[in-house]
PDB file with one MODEL, atoms N, CA, C and O in Angstrom:
MODEL        1
ATOM      1  N   UNK A   1     219.581 100.864  69.304  1.00  0.00           N
ATOM      2  CA  UNK A   1     220.303 100.788  70.550  1.00  0.00           C
ATOM      3  C   UNK A   1     221.611 100.023  70.379  1.00  0.00           C
ATOM      4  O   UNK A   1     222.582 100.276  71.091  1.00  0.00           O
ATOM      5  N   UNK A   2     221.632  99.103  69.450  1.00  0.00           N
ATOM      6  CA  UNK A   2     222.863  98.352  69.222  1.00  0.00           C
ATOM      7  C   UNK A   2     223.958  99.273  68.698  1.00  0.00           C
ATOM      8  O   UNK A   2     225.127  99.120  69.051  1.00  0.00           O
ATOM      9  N   UNK A   3     223.576 100.232  67.851  1.00  0.00           N
ATOM     10  CA  UNK A   3     224.575 101.169  67.333  1.00  0.00           C
ATOM     11  C   UNK A   3     225.084 102.095  68.440  1.00  0.00           C
ATOM     12  O   UNK A   3     226.246 102.499  68.424  1.00  0.00           O
ATOM     13  N   UNK A   4     224.220 102.432  69.399  1.00  0.00           N
ATOM     14  CA  UNK A   4     224.645 103.271  70.527  1.00  0.00           C
ATOM     15  C   UNK A   4     225.659 102.522  71.386  1.00  0.00           C
ATOM     16  O   UNK A   4     226.625 103.116  71.866  1.00  0.00           O
ATOM     17  N   UNK A   5     225.445 101.227  71.582  1.00  0.00           N
ATOM     18  CA  UNK A   5     226.396 100.418  72.356  1.00  0.00           C
ATOM     19  C   UNK A   5     227.730 100.317  71.627  1.00  0.00           C
ATOM     20  O   UNK A   5     228.788 100.418  72.247  1.00  0.00           O
ATOM     21  N   UNK A   6     227.682 100.117  70.317  1.00  0.00           N
ATOM     22  CA  UNK A   6     228.907 100.033  69.518  1.00  0.00           C
ATOM     23  C   UNK A   6     229.665 101.357  69.550  1.00  0.00           C
ATOM     24  O   UNK A   6     230.893 101.374  69.642  1.00  0.00           O
ATOM     25  N   UNK A   7     228.933 102.461  69.475  1.00  0.00           N
ATOM     26  CA  UNK A   7     229.555 103.790  69.541  1.00  0.00           C
ATOM     27  C   UNK A   7     230.232 104.007  70.900  1.00  0.00           C
ATOM     28  O   UNK A   7     231.318 104.582  70.972  1.00  0.00           O
ATOM     29  N   UNK A   8     229.589 103.547  71.966  1.00  0.00           N
ATOM     30  CA  UNK A   8     230.157 103.670  73.314  1.00  0.00           C
ATOM     31  C   UNK A   8     231.457 102.872  73.419  1.00  0.00           C
ATOM     32  O   UNK A   8     232.440 103.359  73.979  1.00  0.00           O
ATOM     33  N   UNK A   9     231.468 101.662  72.889  1.00  0.00           N
ATOM     34  CA  UNK A   9     232.667 100.812  72.908  1.00  0.00           C
ATOM     35  C   UNK A   9     233.781 101.447  72.082  1.00  0.00           C
ATOM     36  O   UNK A   9     234.944 101.422  72.485  1.00  0.00           O
ATOM     37  N   UNK A  10     233.434 102.014  70.933  1.00  0.00           N
ATOM     38  CA  UNK A  10     234.420 102.659  70.058  1.00  0.00           C
ATOM     39  C   UNK A  10     235.066 103.863  70.741  1.00  0.00           C
ATOM     40  O   UNK A  10     236.281 104.044  70.662  1.00  0.00           O
ATOM     41  N   UNK A  11     234.261 104.684  71.409  1.00  0.00           N
ATOM     42  CA  UNK A  11     234.791 105.876  72.079  1.00  0.00           C
ATOM     43  C   UNK A  11     235.696 105.539  73.263  1.00  0.00           C
ATOM     44  O   UNK A  11     236.626 106.288  73.561  1.00  0.00           O
ATOM     45  N   UNK A  12     235.434 104.427  73.935  1.00  0.00           N
ATOM     46  CA  UNK A  12     236.250 104.057  75.095  1.00  0.00           C
ATOM     47  C   UNK A  12     237.418 103.146  74.728  1.00  0.00           C
ATOM     48  O   UNK A  12     238.293 102.892  75.556  1.00  0.00           O
ATOM     49  N   UNK A  13     237.435 102.655  73.494  1.00  0.00           N
ATOM     50  CA  UNK A  13     238.468 101.710  73.040  1.00  0.00           C
ATOM     51  C   UNK A  13     238.517 100.457  73.909  1.00  0.00           C
ATOM     52  O   UNK A  13     239.575  99.848  74.066  1.00  0.00           O
ATOM     53  N   UNK A  14     237.379 100.076  74.469  1.00  0.00           N
ATOM     54  CA  UNK A  14     237.305  98.902  75.336  1.00  0.00           C
ATOM     55  C   UNK A  14     235.857  98.428  75.421  1.00  0.00           C
ATOM     56  O   UNK A  14     234.921  99.206  75.239  1.00  0.00           O
ATOM     57  N   UNK A  15     235.697  97.151  75.697  1.00  0.00           N
ATOM     58  CA  UNK A  15     234.336  96.645  75.907  1.00  0.00           C
ATOM     59  C   UNK A  15     233.890  96.853  77.356  1.00  0.00           C
ATOM     60  O   UNK A  15     232.735  96.600  77.698  1.00  0.00           O
ATOM     61  N   UNK A  16     234.814  97.315  78.204  1.00  0.00           N
ATOM     62  CA  UNK A  16     234.474  97.669  79.586  1.00  0.00           C
ATOM     63  C   UNK A  16     234.009  99.118  79.606  1.00  0.00           C
ATOM     64  O   UNK A  16     234.812 100.034  79.776  1.00  0.00           O
ATOM     65  N   UNK A  17     232.711  99.316  79.432  1.00  0.00           N
ATOM     66  CA  UNK A  17     232.167 100.673  79.354  1.00  0.00           C
ATOM     67  C   UNK A  17     231.505 101.055  80.678  1.00  0.00           C
ATOM     68  O   UNK A  17     231.122 100.197  81.474  1.00  0.00           O
ATOM     69  N   UNK A  18     231.383 102.345  80.887  1.00  0.00           N
ATOM     70  CA  UNK A  18     230.711 102.869  82.077  1.00  0.00           C
ATOM     71  C   UNK A  18     229.295 103.240  81.662  1.00  0.00           C
ATOM     72  O   UNK A  18     229.084 103.929  80.664  1.00  0.00           O
ATOM     73  N   UNK A  19     228.334 102.774  82.443  1.00  0.00           N
ATOM     74  CA  UNK A  19     226.932 103.060  82.129  1.00  0.00           C
ATOM     75  C   UNK A  19     226.224 103.588  83.367  1.00  0.00           C
ATOM     76  O   UNK A  19     226.718 103.475  84.489  1.00  0.00           O
ATOM     77  N   UNK A  20     225.068 104.159  83.134  1.00  0.00           N
ATOM     78  CA  UNK A  20     224.188 104.588  84.210  1.00  0.00           C
ATOM     79  C   UNK A  20     222.831 103.960  83.943  1.00  0.00           C
ATOM     80  O   UNK A  20     222.348 103.976  82.811  1.00  0.00           O
ATOM     81  N   UNK A  21     222.223 103.414  84.966  1.00  0.00           N
ATOM     82  CA  UNK A  21     220.921 102.780  84.793  1.00  0.00           C
ATOM     83  C   UNK A  21     219.907 103.342  85.762  1.00  0.00           C
ATOM     84  O   UNK A  21     220.246 103.726  86.882  1.00  0.00           O
ATOM     85  N   UNK A  22     218.668 103.388  85.329  1.00  0.00           N
ATOM     86  CA  UNK A  22     217.601 103.871  86.192  1.00  0.00           C
ATOM     87  C   UNK A  22     216.299 103.210  85.773  1.00  0.00           C
ATOM     88  O   UNK A  22     216.123 102.823  84.618  1.00  0.00           O
ATOM     89  N   UNK A  23     215.415 103.090  86.710  1.00  0.00           N
ATOM     90  CA  UNK A  23     214.117 102.494  86.427  1.00  0.00           C
ATOM     91  C   UNK A  23     213.027 103.164  87.237  1.00  0.00           C
ATOM     92  O   UNK A  23     213.301 103.859  88.216  1.00  0.00           O
ATOM     93  N   UNK A  24     211.802 102.954  86.826  1.00  0.00           N
ATOM     94  CA  UNK A  24     210.669 103.530  87.529  1.00  0.00           C
ATOM     95  C   UNK A  24     209.452 102.640  87.340  1.00  0.00           C
ATOM     96  O   UNK A  24     209.365 101.874  86.380  1.00  0.00           O
ATOM     97  N   UNK A  25     208.526 102.752  88.259  1.00  0.00           N
ATOM     98  CA  UNK A  25     207.259 102.045  88.158  1.00  0.00           C
ATOM     99  C   UNK A  25     206.163 103.052  87.857  1.00  0.00           C
ATOM    100  O   UNK A  25     206.325 104.242  88.127  1.00  0.00           O
ATOM    101  N   UNK A  26     205.056 102.595  87.305  1.00  0.00           N
ATOM    102  CA  UNK A  26     203.963 103.489  86.933  1.00  0.00           C
ATOM    103  C   UNK A  26     203.342 104.165  88.160  1.00  0.00           C
ATOM    104  O   UNK A  26     202.995 105.345  88.117  1.00  0.00           O
ATOM    105  N   UNK A  27     203.208 103.412  89.245  1.00  0.00           N
ATOM    106  CA  UNK A  27     202.646 103.983  90.474  1.00  0.00           C
ATOM    107  C   UNK A  27     203.603 103.739  91.631  1.00  0.00           C
ATOM    108  O   UNK A  27     204.453 102.851  91.564  1.00  0.00           O
ATOM    109  N   UNK A  28     203.464 104.523  92.685  1.00  0.00           N
ATOM    110  CA  UNK A  28     204.324 104.358  93.855  1.00  0.00           C
ATOM    111  C   UNK A  28     203.922 103.127  94.658  1.00  0.00           C
ATOM    112  O   UNK A  28     202.797 102.638  94.553  1.00  0.00           O
ATOM    113  N   UNK A  29     204.841 102.645  95.443  1.00  0.00           N
ATOM    114  CA  UNK A  29     204.568 101.486  96.285  1.00  0.00           C
ATOM    115  C   UNK A  29     204.849 100.193  95.552  1.00  0.00           C
ATOM    116  O   UNK A  29     205.486 100.180  94.498  1.00  0.00           O
ATOM    117  N   UNK A  30     204.370  99.122  96.119  1.00  0.00           N
ATOM    118  CA  UNK A  30     204.634  97.804  95.550  1.00  0.00           C
ATOM    119  C   UNK A  30     203.437  97.255  94.780  1.00  0.00           C
ATOM    120  O   UNK A  30     203.403  96.064  94.470  1.00  0.00           O
ATOM    121  N   UNK A  31     202.461  98.096  94.469  1.00  0.00           N
ATOM    122  CA  UNK A  31     201.259  97.625  93.790  1.00  0.00           C
ATOM    123  C   UNK A  31     201.290  97.865  92.284  1.00  0.00           C
ATOM    124  O   UNK A  31     200.368  97.445  91.583  1.00  0.00           O
ATOM    125  N   UNK A  32     202.307  98.519  91.775  1.00  0.00           N
ATOM    126  CA  UNK A  32     202.373  98.819  90.346  1.00  0.00           C
ATOM    127  C   UNK A  32     202.580  97.548  89.537  1.00  0.00           C
ATOM    128  O   UNK A  32     203.327  96.658  89.942  1.00  0.00           O
ATOM    129  N   UNK A  33     201.917  97.470  88.395  1.00  0.00           N
ATOM    130  CA  UNK A  33     202.036  96.295  87.532  1.00  0.00           C
ATOM    131  C   UNK A  33     202.933  96.553  86.329  1.00  0.00           C
ATOM    132  O   UNK A  33     203.277  95.617  85.607  1.00  0.00           O
ATOM    133  N   UNK A  34     203.321  97.813  86.099  1.00  0.00           N
ATOM    134  CA  UNK A  34     204.114  98.158  84.923  1.00  0.00           C
ATOM    135  C   UNK A  34     205.288  99.048  85.330  1.00  0.00           C
ATOM    136  O   UNK A  34     205.130  99.964  86.137  1.00  0.00           O
ATOM    137  N   UNK A  35     206.463  98.771  84.768  1.00  0.00           N
ATOM    138  CA  UNK A  35     207.645  99.575  85.030  1.00  0.00           C
ATOM    139  C   UNK A  35     208.546  99.615  83.809  1.00  0.00           C
ATOM    140  O   UNK A  35     208.345  98.872  82.848  1.00  0.00           O
ATOM    141  N   UNK A  36     209.537 100.485  83.859  1.00  0.00           N
ATOM    142  CA  UNK A  36     210.476 100.615  82.748  1.00  0.00           C
ATOM    143  C   UNK A  36     211.858 100.925  83.318  1.00  0.00           C
ATOM    144  O   UNK A  36     211.977 101.595  84.343  1.00  0.00           O
ATOM    145  N   UNK A  37     212.897 100.435  82.649  1.00  0.00           N
ATOM    146  CA  UNK A  37     214.260 100.779  83.048  1.00  0.00           C
ATOM    147  C   UNK A  37     215.076 101.071  81.791  1.00  0.00           C
ATOM    148  O   UNK A  37     214.760 100.591  80.702  1.00  0.00           O
ATOM    149  N   UNK A  38     216.125 101.864  81.962  1.00  0.00           N
ATOM    150  CA  UNK A  38     216.975 102.244  80.833  1.00  0.00           C
ATOM    151  C   UNK A  38     218.433 102.257  81.267  1.00  0.00           C
ATOM    152  O   UNK A  38     218.745 102.506  82.431  1.00  0.00           O
ATOM    153  N   UNK A  39     219.319 101.986  80.317  1.00  0.00           N
ATOM    154  CA  UNK A  39     220.763 102.014  80.536  1.00  0.00           C
ATOM    155  C   UNK A  39     221.349 103.043  79.574  1.00  0.00           C
ATOM    156  O   UNK A  39     221.133 102.956  78.365  1.00  0.00           O
ATOM    157  N   UNK A  40     222.091 104.019  80.108  1.00  0.00           N
ATOM    158  CA  UNK A  40     222.650 105.128  79.331  1.00  0.00           C
ATOM    159  C   UNK A  40     224.173 105.031  79.337  1.00  0.00           C
ATOM    160  O   UNK A  40     224.778 104.794  80.382  1.00  0.00           O
ATOM    161  N   UNK A  41     224.788 105.214  78.176  1.00  0.00           N
ATOM    162  CA  UNK A  41     226.244 105.206  78.073  1.00  0.00           C
ATOM    163  C   UNK A  41     226.851 106.482  78.624  1.00  0.00           C
ATOM    164  O   UNK A  41     226.297 107.564  78.430  1.00  0.00           O
ATOM    165  N   UNK A  42     227.988 106.372  79.313  1.00  0.00           N
ATOM    166  CA  UNK A  42     228.652 107.522  79.943  1.00  0.00           C
ATOM    167  C   UNK A  42     229.216 108.492  78.911  1.00  0.00           C
ATOM    168  O   UNK A  42     229.025 109.701  79.043  1.00  0.00           O
ATOM    169  N   UNK A  43     229.898 107.997  77.899  1.00  0.00           N
ATOM    170  CA  UNK A  43     230.561 108.864  76.912  1.00  0.00           C
ATOM    171  C   UNK A  43     229.583 109.494  75.923  1.00  0.00           C
ATOM    172  O   UNK A  43     229.709 110.673  75.593  1.00  0.00           O
ATOM    173  N   UNK A  44     228.610 108.716  75.448  1.00  0.00           N
ATOM    174  CA  UNK A  44     227.702 109.222  74.410  1.00  0.00           C
ATOM    175  C   UNK A  44     226.433 109.836  74.970  1.00  0.00           C
ATOM    176  O   UNK A  44     225.839 110.713  74.343  1.00  0.00           O
ATOM    177  N   UNK A  45     226.010 109.386  76.144  1.00  0.00           N
ATOM    178  CA  UNK A  45     224.742 109.850  76.701  1.00  0.00           C
ATOM    179  C   UNK A  45     223.545 109.255  75.982  1.00  0.00           C
ATOM    180  O   UNK A  45     222.417 109.720  76.142  1.00  0.00           O
ATOM    181  N   UNK A  46     223.798 108.218  75.184  1.00  0.00           N
ATOM    182  CA  UNK A  46     222.719 107.586  74.418  1.00  0.00           C
ATOM    183  C   UNK A  46     222.193 106.354  75.147  1.00  0.00           C
ATOM    184  O   UNK A  46     222.900 105.720  75.931  1.00  0.00           O
ATOM    185  N   UNK A  47     220.938 106.037  74.865  1.00  0.00           N
ATOM    186  CA  UNK A  47     220.299 104.868  75.456  1.00  0.00           C
ATOM    187  C   UNK A  47     220.871 103.597  74.824  1.00  0.00           C
ATOM    188  O   UNK A  47     220.755 103.387  73.617  1.00  0.00           O
ATOM    189  N   UNK A  48     221.484 102.760  75.648  1.00  0.00           N
ATOM    190  CA  UNK A  48     222.067 101.507  75.178  1.00  0.00           C
ATOM    191  C   UNK A  48     221.046 100.379  75.258  1.00  0.00           C
ATOM    192  O   UNK A  48     221.033  99.487  74.410  1.00  0.00           O
ATOM    193  N   UNK A  49     220.189 100.419  76.276  1.00  0.00           N
ATOM    194  CA  UNK A  49     219.166  99.388  76.417  1.00  0.00           C
ATOM    195  C   UNK A  49     218.000  99.941  77.216  1.00  0.00           C
ATOM    196  O   UNK A  49     218.178 100.801  78.079  1.00  0.00           O
ATOM    197  N   UNK A  50     216.811  99.447  76.924  1.00  0.00           N
ATOM    198  CA  UNK A  50     215.609  99.807  77.668  1.00  0.00           C
ATOM    199  C   UNK A  50     214.734  98.565  77.773  1.00  0.00           C
ATOM    200  O   UNK A  50     214.715  97.724  76.874  1.00  0.00           O
ATOM    201  N   UNK A  51     214.023  98.465  78.866  1.00  0.00           N
ATOM    202  CA  UNK A  51     213.188  97.287  79.091  1.00  0.00           C
ATOM    203  C   UNK A  51     211.896  97.706  79.774  1.00  0.00           C
ATOM    204  O   UNK A  51     211.913  98.459  80.748  1.00  0.00           O
ATOM    205  N   UNK A  52     210.783  97.217  79.261  1.00  0.00           N
ATOM    206  CA  UNK A  52     209.485  97.432  79.886  1.00  0.00           C
ATOM    207  C   UNK A  52     209.140  96.154  80.635  1.00  0.00           C
ATOM    208  O   UNK A  52     209.239  95.058  80.084  1.00  0.00           O
ATOM    209  N   UNK A  53     208.740  96.298  81.879  1.00  0.00           N
ATOM    210  CA  UNK A  53     208.415  95.136  82.704  1.00  0.00           C
ATOM    211  C   UNK A  53     206.948  95.189  83.103  1.00  0.00           C
ATOM    212  O   UNK A  53     206.398  96.262  83.351  1.00  0.00           O
ATOM    213  N   UNK A  54     206.327  94.029  83.161  1.00  0.00           N
ATOM    214  CA  UNK A  54     204.928  93.952  83.543  1.00  0.00           C
ATOM    215  C   UNK A  54     204.677  92.680  84.336  1.00  0.00           C
ATOM    216  O   UNK A  54     205.223  91.624  84.015  1.00  0.00           O
ATOM    217  N   UNK A  55     203.863  92.778  85.357  1.00  0.00           N
ATOM    218  CA  UNK A  55     203.490  91.592  86.120  1.00  0.00           C
ATOM    219  C   UNK A  55     202.202  90.989  85.573  1.00  0.00           C
ATOM    220  O   UNK A  55     201.677  90.028  86.136  1.00  0.00           O
ATOM    221  N   UNK A  56     201.694  91.544  84.487  1.00  0.00           N
ATOM    222  CA  UNK A  56     200.470  91.055  83.858  1.00  0.00           C
ATOM    223  C   UNK A  56     200.825  90.327  82.570  1.00  0.00           C
ATOM    224  O   UNK A  56     201.617  90.828  81.773  1.00  0.00           O
ATOM    225  N   UNK A  57     200.256  89.172  82.365  1.00  0.00           N
ATOM    226  CA  UNK A  57     200.488  88.396  81.149  1.00  0.00           C
ATOM    227  C   UNK A  57     199.148  88.142  80.467  1.00  0.00           C
ATOM    228  O   UNK A  57     198.301  87.432  81.008  1.00  0.00           O
ATOM    229  N   UNK A  58     198.957  88.710  79.301  1.00  0.00           N
ATOM    230  CA  UNK A  58     197.690  88.567  78.583  1.00  0.00           C
ATOM    231  C   UNK A  58     197.408  87.107  78.236  1.00  0.00           C
ATOM    232  O   UNK A  58     196.262  86.659  78.296  1.00  0.00           O
ATOM    233  N   UNK A  59     198.455  86.369  77.874  1.00  0.00           N
ATOM    234  CA  UNK A  59     198.284  84.948  77.552  1.00  0.00           C
ATOM    235  C   UNK A  59     197.796  84.152  78.750  1.00  0.00           C
ATOM    236  O   UNK A  59     196.887  83.330  78.632  1.00  0.00           O
ATOM    237  N   UNK A  60     198.408  84.402  79.913  1.00  0.00           N
ATOM    238  CA  UNK A  60     197.992  83.699  81.138  1.00  0.00           C
ATOM    239  C   UNK A  60     196.551  84.049  81.488  1.00  0.00           C
ATOM    240  O   UNK A  60     195.770  83.179  81.874  1.00  0.00           O
ATOM    241  N   UNK A  61     196.203  85.327  81.353  1.00  0.00           N
ATOM    242  CA  UNK A  61     194.852  85.777  81.653  1.00  0.00           C
ATOM    243  C   UNK A  61     193.843  85.114  80.723  1.00  0.00           C
ATOM    244  O   UNK A  61     192.748  84.743  81.147  1.00  0.00           O
ATOM    245  N   UNK A  62     194.215  84.968  79.463  1.00  0.00           N
ATOM    246  CA  UNK A  62     193.339  84.331  78.477  1.00  0.00           C
ATOM    247  C   UNK A  62     193.065  82.874  78.851  1.00  0.00           C
ATOM    248  O   UNK A  62     191.932  82.403  78.749  1.00  0.00           O
ATOM    249  N   UNK A  63     194.111  82.164  79.285  1.00  0.00           N
ATOM    250  CA  UNK A  63     193.936  80.755  79.662  1.00  0.00           C
ATOM    251  C   UNK A  63     193.120  80.608  80.936  1.00  0.00           C
ATOM    252  O   UNK A  63     192.414  79.610  81.089  1.00  0.00           O
ATOM    253  N   UNK A  64     193.190  81.563  81.854  1.00  0.00           N
ATOM    254  CA  UNK A  64     192.409  81.487  83.090  1.00  0.00           C
ATOM    255  C   UNK A  64     190.912  81.471  82.792  1.00  0.00           C
ATOM    256  O   UNK A  64     190.139  80.817  83.492  1.00  0.00           O
ATOM    257  N   UNK A  65     190.509  82.195  81.747  1.00  0.00           N
ATOM    258  CA  UNK A  65     189.093  82.225  81.376  1.00  0.00           C
ATOM    259  C   UNK A  65     188.643  80.900  80.771  1.00  0.00           C
ATOM    260  O   UNK A  65     187.449  80.601  80.746  1.00  0.00           O
ATOM    261  N   UNK A  66     189.591  80.108  80.286  1.00  0.00           N
ATOM    262  CA  UNK A  66     189.267  78.815  79.672  1.00  0.00           C
ATOM    263  C   UNK A  66     189.442  77.655  80.653  1.00  0.00           C
ATOM    264  O   UNK A  66     189.421  76.492  80.250  1.00  0.00           O
ATOM    265  N   UNK A  67     189.610  77.964  81.910  1.00  0.00           N
ATOM    266  CA  UNK A  67     189.847  76.937  82.926  1.00  0.00           C
ATOM    267  C   UNK A  67     188.734  75.882  82.876  1.00  0.00           C
ATOM    268  O   UNK A  67     187.549  76.213  82.819  1.00  0.00           O
ATOM    269  N   UNK A  68     189.129  74.639  82.898  1.00  0.00           N
ATOM    270  CA  UNK A  68     188.154  73.549  82.838  1.00  0.00           C
ATOM    271  C   UNK A  68     187.924  73.019  81.438  1.00  0.00           C
ATOM    272  O   UNK A  68     187.377  71.928  81.275  1.00  0.00           O
ATOM    273  N   UNK A  69     188.332  73.768  80.420  1.00  0.00           N
ATOM    274  CA  UNK A  69     188.156  73.305  79.038  1.00  0.00           C
ATOM    275  C   UNK A  69     189.208  72.242  78.718  1.00  0.00           C
ATOM    276  O   UNK A  69     190.250  72.196  79.372  1.00  0.00           O
ATOM    277  N   UNK A  70     188.953  71.385  77.717  1.00  0.00           N
ATOM    278  CA  UNK A  70     189.949  70.373  77.332  1.00  0.00           C
ATOM    279  C   UNK A  70     191.293  70.994  76.923  1.00  0.00           C
ATOM    280  O   UNK A  70     192.349  70.432  77.213  1.00  0.00           O
ATOM    281  N   UNK A  71     191.252  72.145  76.253  1.00  0.00           N
ATOM    282  CA  UNK A  71     192.493  72.813  75.826  1.00  0.00           C
ATOM    283  C   UNK A  71     193.294  73.271  77.042  1.00  0.00           C
ATOM    284  O   UNK A  71     194.519  73.145  77.060  1.00  0.00           O
ATOM    285  N   UNK A  72     192.610  73.803  78.063  1.00  0.00           N
ATOM    286  CA  UNK A  72     193.298  74.252  79.273  1.00  0.00           C
ATOM    287  C   UNK A  72     193.951  73.073  79.987  1.00  0.00           C
ATOM    288  O   UNK A  72     195.096  73.163  80.430  1.00  0.00           O
ATOM    289  N   UNK A  73     193.217  71.967  80.095  1.00  0.00           N
ATOM    290  CA  UNK A  73     193.758  70.781  80.770  1.00  0.00           C
ATOM    291  C   UNK A  73     195.001  70.264  80.055  1.00  0.00           C
ATOM    292  O   UNK A  73     195.955  69.821  80.695  1.00  0.00           O
ATOM    293  N   UNK A  74     194.983  70.323  78.724  1.00  0.00           N
ATOM    294  CA  UNK A  74     196.140  69.868  77.944  1.00  0.00           C
ATOM    295  C   UNK A  74     197.356  70.757  78.227  1.00  0.00           C
ATOM    296  O   UNK A  74     198.454  70.246  78.449  1.00  0.00           O
ATOM    297  N   UNK A  75     197.171  72.075  78.223  1.00  0.00           N
ATOM    298  CA  UNK A  75     198.262  73.021  78.483  1.00  0.00           C
ATOM    299  C   UNK A  75     198.725  72.901  79.927  1.00  0.00           C
ATOM    300  O   UNK A  75     199.926  72.898  80.196  1.00  0.00           O
ATOM    301  N   UNK A  76     197.777  72.801  80.862  1.00  0.00           N
ATOM    302  CA  UNK A  76     198.112  72.708  82.280  1.00  0.00           C
ATOM    303  C   UNK A  76     198.930  71.449  82.571  1.00  0.00           C
ATOM    304  O   UNK A  76     199.881  71.505  83.350  1.00  0.00           O
ATOM    305  N   UNK A  77     198.585  70.339  81.972  1.00  0.00           N
ATOM    306  CA  UNK A  77     199.328  69.089  82.182  1.00  0.00           C
ATOM    307  C   UNK A  77     200.711  69.129  81.551  1.00  0.00           C
ATOM    308  O   UNK A  77     201.642  68.519  82.076  1.00  0.00           O
ATOM    309  N   UNK A  78     200.863  69.834  80.437  1.00  0.00           N
ATOM    310  CA  UNK A  78     202.161  69.884  79.758  1.00  0.00           C
ATOM    311  C   UNK A  78     203.156  70.785  80.480  1.00  0.00           C
ATOM    312  O   UNK A  78     204.359  70.687  80.241  1.00  0.00           O
ATOM    313  N   UNK A  79     202.674  71.664  81.361  1.00  0.00           N
ATOM    314  CA  UNK A  79     203.576  72.589  82.054  1.00  0.00           C
ATOM    315  C   UNK A  79     204.120  72.011  83.354  1.00  0.00           C
ATOM    316  O   UNK A  79     204.883  72.677  84.053  1.00  0.00           O
ATOM    317  N   UNK A  80     203.744  70.802  83.681  1.00  0.00           N
ATOM    318  CA  UNK A  80     204.213  70.184  84.943  1.00  0.00           C
ATOM    319  C   UNK A  80     205.367  69.274  84.733  1.00  0.00           C
ATOM    320  O   UNK A  80     205.870  68.684  85.689  1.00  0.00           O
TER     321      UNK A  80
ENDMDL
END
């Protein structure tokens, strides 16, 4: 994707490039936990950037199961 961005800048002779962006969620409504977005260059039509988004964190979920353990208390206290 970095080469696509460089190609877009080269074709426009400027770092001010025109892009198009779009995103979608896995399910309709506000209950979806996973989504994706992409940025496309105007001149090349190539993907300059893409991002996957999630409201679920496996690490956080793992620590929730350890709630009450000495390790959890140590992590919980350090985050305050």
